[in-house]
Amino acid sequence: MQDYNYMAGLVAVAETEPRAANRVELAEERDQYGLRIPRVVFGYSDTDHRLMEHARAFMGRMLEAAGGQEMWTNDDTSHILGTCRMGADPATSVTNADGRCWDIPNLWICDGSLFPTAGGVNPSLTIQALACRAGARIRALAARGEL
Protein backbone atom coordinates (compact mmCIF):
# COMPACT_ATOMS: atom_id res chain seq x y z
CA MET A 1 0.00 0.00 0.00
CA GLN A 2 2.98 2.32 0.40
CA ASP A 3 3.29 2.40 -3.39
CA TYR A 4 -0.42 3.14 -3.98
CA ASN A 5 0.25 6.74 -5.04
CA TYR A 6 2.51 5.40 -7.76
CA MET A 7 0.04 2.95 -9.25
CA ALA A 8 -2.00 3.31 -12.43
CA GLY A 9 -4.55 1.14 -14.14
CA LEU A 10 -6.19 0.94 -17.54
CA VAL A 11 -9.46 -0.73 -18.44
CA ALA A 12 -10.67 -1.48 -21.95
CA VAL A 13 -14.22 -0.27 -22.56
CA ALA A 14 -15.58 -2.62 -25.18
CA GLU A 15 -18.53 -4.84 -25.87
CA THR A 16 -19.01 -8.50 -26.52
CA GLU A 17 -20.72 -9.65 -29.64
CA PRO A 18 -24.44 -10.30 -29.21
CA ARG A 19 -24.87 -14.06 -29.50
CA ALA A 20 -28.04 -16.13 -29.58
CA ALA A 21 -26.17 -18.76 -27.58
CA ASN A 22 -25.97 -16.35 -24.63
CA ARG A 23 -29.27 -16.59 -22.83
CA VAL A 24 -31.20 -17.31 -19.66
CA GLU A 25 -32.95 -20.66 -19.59
CA LEU A 26 -34.79 -22.77 -17.06
CA ALA A 27 -32.68 -25.39 -15.30
CA GLU A 28 -34.05 -28.76 -14.23
CA GLU A 29 -33.26 -27.82 -10.60
CA ARG A 30 -36.24 -26.47 -8.67
CA ASP A 31 -36.59 -23.98 -5.83
CA GLN A 32 -38.44 -24.47 -2.54
CA TYR A 33 -41.75 -23.74 -4.33
CA GLY A 34 -41.17 -26.36 -7.01
CA LEU A 35 -40.41 -23.80 -9.72
CA ARG A 36 -37.51 -24.36 -12.09
CA ILE A 37 -34.67 -21.95 -11.37
CA PRO A 38 -33.03 -19.76 -14.02
CA ARG A 39 -29.60 -20.59 -15.43
CA VAL A 40 -27.46 -18.02 -17.25
CA VAL A 41 -25.62 -19.40 -20.27
CA PHE A 42 -22.79 -17.12 -21.42
CA GLY A 43 -19.67 -17.49 -23.47
CA TYR A 44 -17.24 -15.30 -25.37
CA SER A 45 -16.80 -15.60 -29.12
CA ASP A 46 -13.38 -16.00 -30.76
CA THR A 47 -13.63 -12.33 -31.75
CA ASP A 48 -14.30 -11.37 -28.11
CA HIS A 49 -11.18 -13.26 -26.99
CA ARG A 50 -9.06 -11.58 -29.70
CA LEU A 51 -10.37 -8.15 -28.66
CA MET A 52 -9.55 -8.76 -24.99
CA GLU A 53 -6.04 -10.00 -25.79
CA HIS A 54 -5.39 -7.04 -28.09
CA ALA A 55 -6.62 -4.60 -25.42
CA ARG A 56 -4.43 -6.18 -22.71
CA ALA A 57 -1.35 -6.11 -24.95
CA PHE A 58 -1.94 -2.53 -26.09
CA MET A 59 -2.57 -1.24 -22.56
CA GLY A 60 0.53 -3.07 -21.35
CA ARG A 61 2.62 -1.34 -24.02
CA MET A 62 1.16 2.04 -23.00
CA LEU A 63 1.97 1.49 -19.32
CA GLU A 64 5.44 0.21 -20.17
CA ALA A 65 6.11 3.30 -22.34
CA ALA A 66 5.14 5.45 -19.35
CA GLY A 67 7.67 3.64 -17.14
CA GLY A 68 5.31 1.08 -15.67
CA GLN A 69 6.73 -1.92 -13.87
CA GLU A 70 5.32 -5.01 -12.18
CA MET A 71 2.21 -5.14 -14.35
CA TRP A 72 -0.70 -7.54 -13.92
CA THR A 73 -4.08 -8.00 -15.56
CA ASN A 74 -7.63 -8.87 -14.58
CA ASP A 75 -9.49 -11.46 -16.60
CA ASP A 76 -12.79 -9.60 -16.76
CA THR A 77 -14.74 -6.61 -15.60
CA SER A 78 -18.14 -5.78 -16.96
CA HIS A 79 -21.56 -4.31 -16.43
CA ILE A 80 -24.42 -6.73 -15.93
CA LEU A 81 -26.61 -6.32 -19.00
CA GLY A 82 -28.99 -8.31 -21.13
CA THR A 83 -31.53 -11.12 -20.63
CA CYS A 84 -34.66 -8.96 -21.20
CA ARG A 85 -34.01 -7.52 -24.64
CA MET A 86 -36.39 -4.84 -25.87
CA GLY A 87 -37.63 -4.89 -29.43
CA ALA A 88 -40.53 -4.74 -31.84
CA ASP A 89 -41.24 -8.47 -32.08
CA PRO A 90 -42.45 -10.60 -29.13
CA ALA A 91 -40.80 -13.64 -30.72
CA THR A 92 -37.31 -12.13 -30.41
CA SER A 93 -37.65 -9.76 -27.44
CA VAL A 94 -38.99 -9.70 -23.89
CA THR A 95 -40.32 -6.13 -23.88
CA ASN A 96 -41.49 -3.53 -26.34
CA ALA A 97 -39.46 -0.36 -26.95
CA ASP A 98 -40.89 1.20 -23.77
CA GLY A 99 -39.75 -1.67 -21.53
CA ARG A 100 -43.26 -3.12 -21.15
CA CYS A 101 -43.23 -6.93 -21.11
CA TRP A 102 -45.04 -8.65 -23.93
CA ASP A 103 -46.28 -11.54 -21.76
CA ILE A 104 -47.04 -9.64 -18.53
CA PRO A 105 -48.52 -6.23 -19.45
CA ASN A 106 -48.30 -4.80 -15.93
CA LEU A 107 -44.54 -5.56 -15.73
CA TRP A 108 -42.21 -2.81 -16.92
CA ILE A 109 -38.44 -3.20 -16.98
CA CYS A 110 -36.13 -0.21 -16.93
CA ASP A 111 -32.61 -1.43 -16.19
CA GLY A 112 -29.59 -2.76 -18.06
CA SER A 113 -31.31 -6.05 -18.83
CA LEU A 114 -33.04 -4.33 -21.77
CA PHE A 115 -29.74 -4.04 -23.65
CA PRO A 116 -28.91 -6.76 -26.19
CA THR A 117 -25.20 -6.06 -25.52
CA ALA A 118 -23.00 -3.40 -23.95
CA GLY A 119 -22.11 -0.22 -25.76
CA GLY A 120 -18.75 1.51 -25.71
CA VAL A 121 -19.54 3.61 -22.64
CA ASN A 122 -20.94 3.13 -19.15
CA PRO A 123 -24.67 2.37 -19.40
CA SER A 124 -25.93 4.43 -16.45
CA LEU A 125 -27.27 7.45 -18.35
CA THR A 126 -29.01 5.27 -20.94
CA ILE A 127 -30.58 3.23 -18.13
CA GLN A 128 -31.80 6.47 -16.54
CA ALA A 129 -33.23 7.63 -19.86
CA LEU A 130 -35.04 4.31 -20.34
CA ALA A 131 -36.48 4.55 -16.81
CA CYS A 132 -37.72 8.10 -17.48
CA ARG A 133 -39.28 6.99 -20.77
CA ALA A 134 -41.02 4.03 -19.11
CA GLY A 135 -42.33 6.34 -16.38
CA ALA A 136 -43.68 8.78 -18.96
CA ARG A 137 -45.42 5.95 -20.86
CA ILE A 138 -46.95 4.59 -17.64
CA ARG A 139 -48.18 8.07 -16.69
CA ALA A 140 -49.68 8.64 -20.15
CA LEU A 141 -51.43 5.25 -20.20
CA ALA A 142 -52.74 5.73 -16.66
CA ALA A 143 -54.08 9.20 -17.53
CA ARG A 144 -56.05 7.62 -20.41
CA GLY A 145 -57.33 4.85 -18.15
CA GLU A 146 -55.45 2.19 -20.12
CA LEU A 147 -53.64 0.60 -17.16
Coordinates of C-alpha atoms in Angstrom, one line a residue:
M1 CA 0.0 0.0 0.0
Q2 CA 3.0 2.3 0.4
D3 CA 3.3 2.4 -3.4
Y4 CA -0.4 3.1 -4.0
N5 CA 0.2 6.7 -5.0
Y6 CA 2.5 5.4 -7.8
M7 CA 0.0 2.9 -9.3
A8 CA -2.0 3.3 -12.4
G9 CA -4.5 1.1 -14.1
L10 CA -6.2 0.9 -17.5
V11 CA -9.5 -0.7 -18.4
A12 CA -10.7 -1.5 -22.0
V13 CA -14.2 -0.3 -22.6
A14 CA -15.6 -2.6 -25.2
E15 CA -18.5 -4.8 -25.9
T16 CA -19.0 -8.5 -26.5
E17 CA -20.7 -9.7 -29.6
P18 CA -24.4 -10.3 -29.2
R19 CA -24.9 -14.1 -29.5
A20 CA -28.0 -16.1 -29.6
A21 CA -26.2 -18.8 -27.6
N22 CA -26.0 -16.3 -24.6
R23 CA -29.3 -16.6 -22.8
V24 CA -31.2 -17.3 -19.7
E25 CA -33.0 -20.7 -19.6
L26 CA -34.8 -22.8 -17.1
A27 CA -32.7 -25.4 -15.3
E28 CA -34.0 -28.8 -14.2
E29 CA -33.3 -27.8 -10.6
R30 CA -36.2 -26.5 -8.7
D31 CA -36.6 -24.0 -5.8
Q32 CA -38.4 -24.5 -2.5
Y33 CA -41.8 -23.7 -4.3
G34 CA -41.2 -26.4 -7.0
L35 CA -40.4 -23.8 -9.7
R36 CA -37.5 -24.4 -12.1
I37 CA -34.7 -21.9 -11.4
P38 CA -33.0 -19.8 -14.0
R39 CA -29.6 -20.6 -15.4
V40 CA -27.5 -18.0 -17.2
V41 CA -25.6 -19.4 -20.3
F42 CA -22.8 -17.1 -21.4
G43 CA -19.7 -17.5 -23.5
Y44 CA -17.2 -15.3 -25.4
S45 CA -16.8 -15.6 -29.1
D46 CA -13.4 -16.0 -30.8
T47 CA -13.6 -12.3 -31.7
D48 CA -14.3 -11.4 -28.1
H49 CA -11.2 -13.3 -27.0
R50 CA -9.1 -11.6 -29.7
L51 CA -10.4 -8.1 -28.7
M52 CA -9.5 -8.8 -25.0
E53 CA -6.0 -10.0 -25.8
H54 CA -5.4 -7.0 -28.1
A55 CA -6.6 -4.6 -25.4
R56 CA -4.4 -6.2 -22.7
A57 CA -1.4 -6.1 -24.9
F58 CA -1.9 -2.5 -26.1
M59 CA -2.6 -1.2 -22.6
G60 CA 0.5 -3.1 -21.4
R61 CA 2.6 -1.3 -24.0
M62 CA 1.2 2.0 -23.0
L63 CA 2.0 1.5 -19.3
E64 CA 5.4 0.2 -20.2
A65 CA 6.1 3.3 -22.3
A66 CA 5.1 5.4 -19.3
G67 CA 7.7 3.6 -17.1
G68 CA 5.3 1.1 -15.7
Q69 CA 6.7 -1.9 -13.9
E70 CA 5.3 -5.0 -12.2
M71 CA 2.2 -5.1 -14.3
W72 CA -0.7 -7.5 -13.9
T73 CA -4.1 -8.0 -15.6
N74 CA -7.6 -8.9 -14.6
D75 CA -9.5 -11.5 -16.6
D76 CA -12.8 -9.6 -16.8
T77 CA -14.7 -6.6 -15.6
S78 CA -18.1 -5.8 -17.0
H79 CA -21.6 -4.3 -16.4
I80 CA -24.4 -6.7 -15.9
L81 CA -26.6 -6.3 -19.0
G82 CA -29.0 -8.3 -21.1
T83 CA -31.5 -11.1 -20.6
C84 CA -34.7 -9.0 -21.2
R85 CA -34.0 -7.5 -24.6
M86 CA -36.4 -4.8 -25.9
G87 CA -37.6 -4.9 -29.4
A88 CA -40.5 -4.7 -31.8
D89 CA -41.2 -8.5 -32.1
P90 CA -42.4 -10.6 -29.1
A91 CA -40.8 -13.6 -30.7
T92 CA -37.3 -12.1 -30.4
S93 CA -37.6 -9.8 -27.4
V94 CA -39.0 -9.7 -23.9
T95 CA -40.3 -6.1 -23.9
N96 CA -41.5 -3.5 -26.3
A97 CA -39.5 -0.4 -26.9
D98 CA -40.9 1.2 -23.8
G99 CA -39.7 -1.7 -21.5
R100 CA -43.3 -3.1 -21.1
C101 CA -43.2 -6.9 -21.1
W102 CA -45.0 -8.6 -23.9
D103 CA -46.3 -11.5 -21.8
I104 CA -47.0 -9.6 -18.5
P105 CA -48.5 -6.2 -19.5
N106 CA -48.3 -4.8 -15.9
L107 CA -44.5 -5.6 -15.7
W108 CA -42.2 -2.8 -16.9
I109 CA -38.4 -3.2 -17.0
C110 CA -36.1 -0.2 -16.9
D111 CA -32.6 -1.4 -16.2
G112 CA -29.6 -2.8 -18.1
S113 CA -31.3 -6.0 -18.8
L114 CA -33.0 -4.3 -21.8
F115 CA -29.7 -4.0 -23.7
P116 CA -28.9 -6.8 -26.2
T117 CA -25.2 -6.1 -25.5
A118 CA -23.0 -3.4 -23.9
G119 CA -22.1 -0.2 -25.8
G120 CA -18.7 1.5 -25.7
V121 CA -19.5 3.6 -22.6
N122 CA -20.9 3.1 -19.1
P123 CA -24.7 2.4 -19.4
S124 CA -25.9 4.4 -16.4
L125 CA -27.3 7.5 -18.3
T126 CA -29.0 5.3 -20.9
I127 CA -30.6 3.2 -18.1
Q128 CA -31.8 6.5 -16.5
A129 CA -33.2 7.6 -19.9
L130 CA -35.0 4.3 -20.3
A131 CA -36.5 4.6 -16.8
C132 CA -37.7 8.1 -17.5
R133 CA -39.3 7.0 -20.8
A134 CA -41.0 4.0 -19.1
G135 CA -42.3 6.3 -16.4
A136 CA -43.7 8.8 -19.0
R137 CA -45.4 5.9 -20.9
I138 CA -47.0 4.6 -17.6
R139 CA -48.2 8.1 -16.7
A140 CA -49.7 8.6 -20.1
L141 CA -51.4 5.3 -20.2
A142 CA -52.7 5.7 -16.7
A143 CA -54.1 9.2 -17.5
R144 CA -56.1 7.6 -20.4
G145 CA -57.3 4.8 -18.1
E146 CA -55.5 2.2 -20.1
L147 CA -53.6 0.6 -17.2

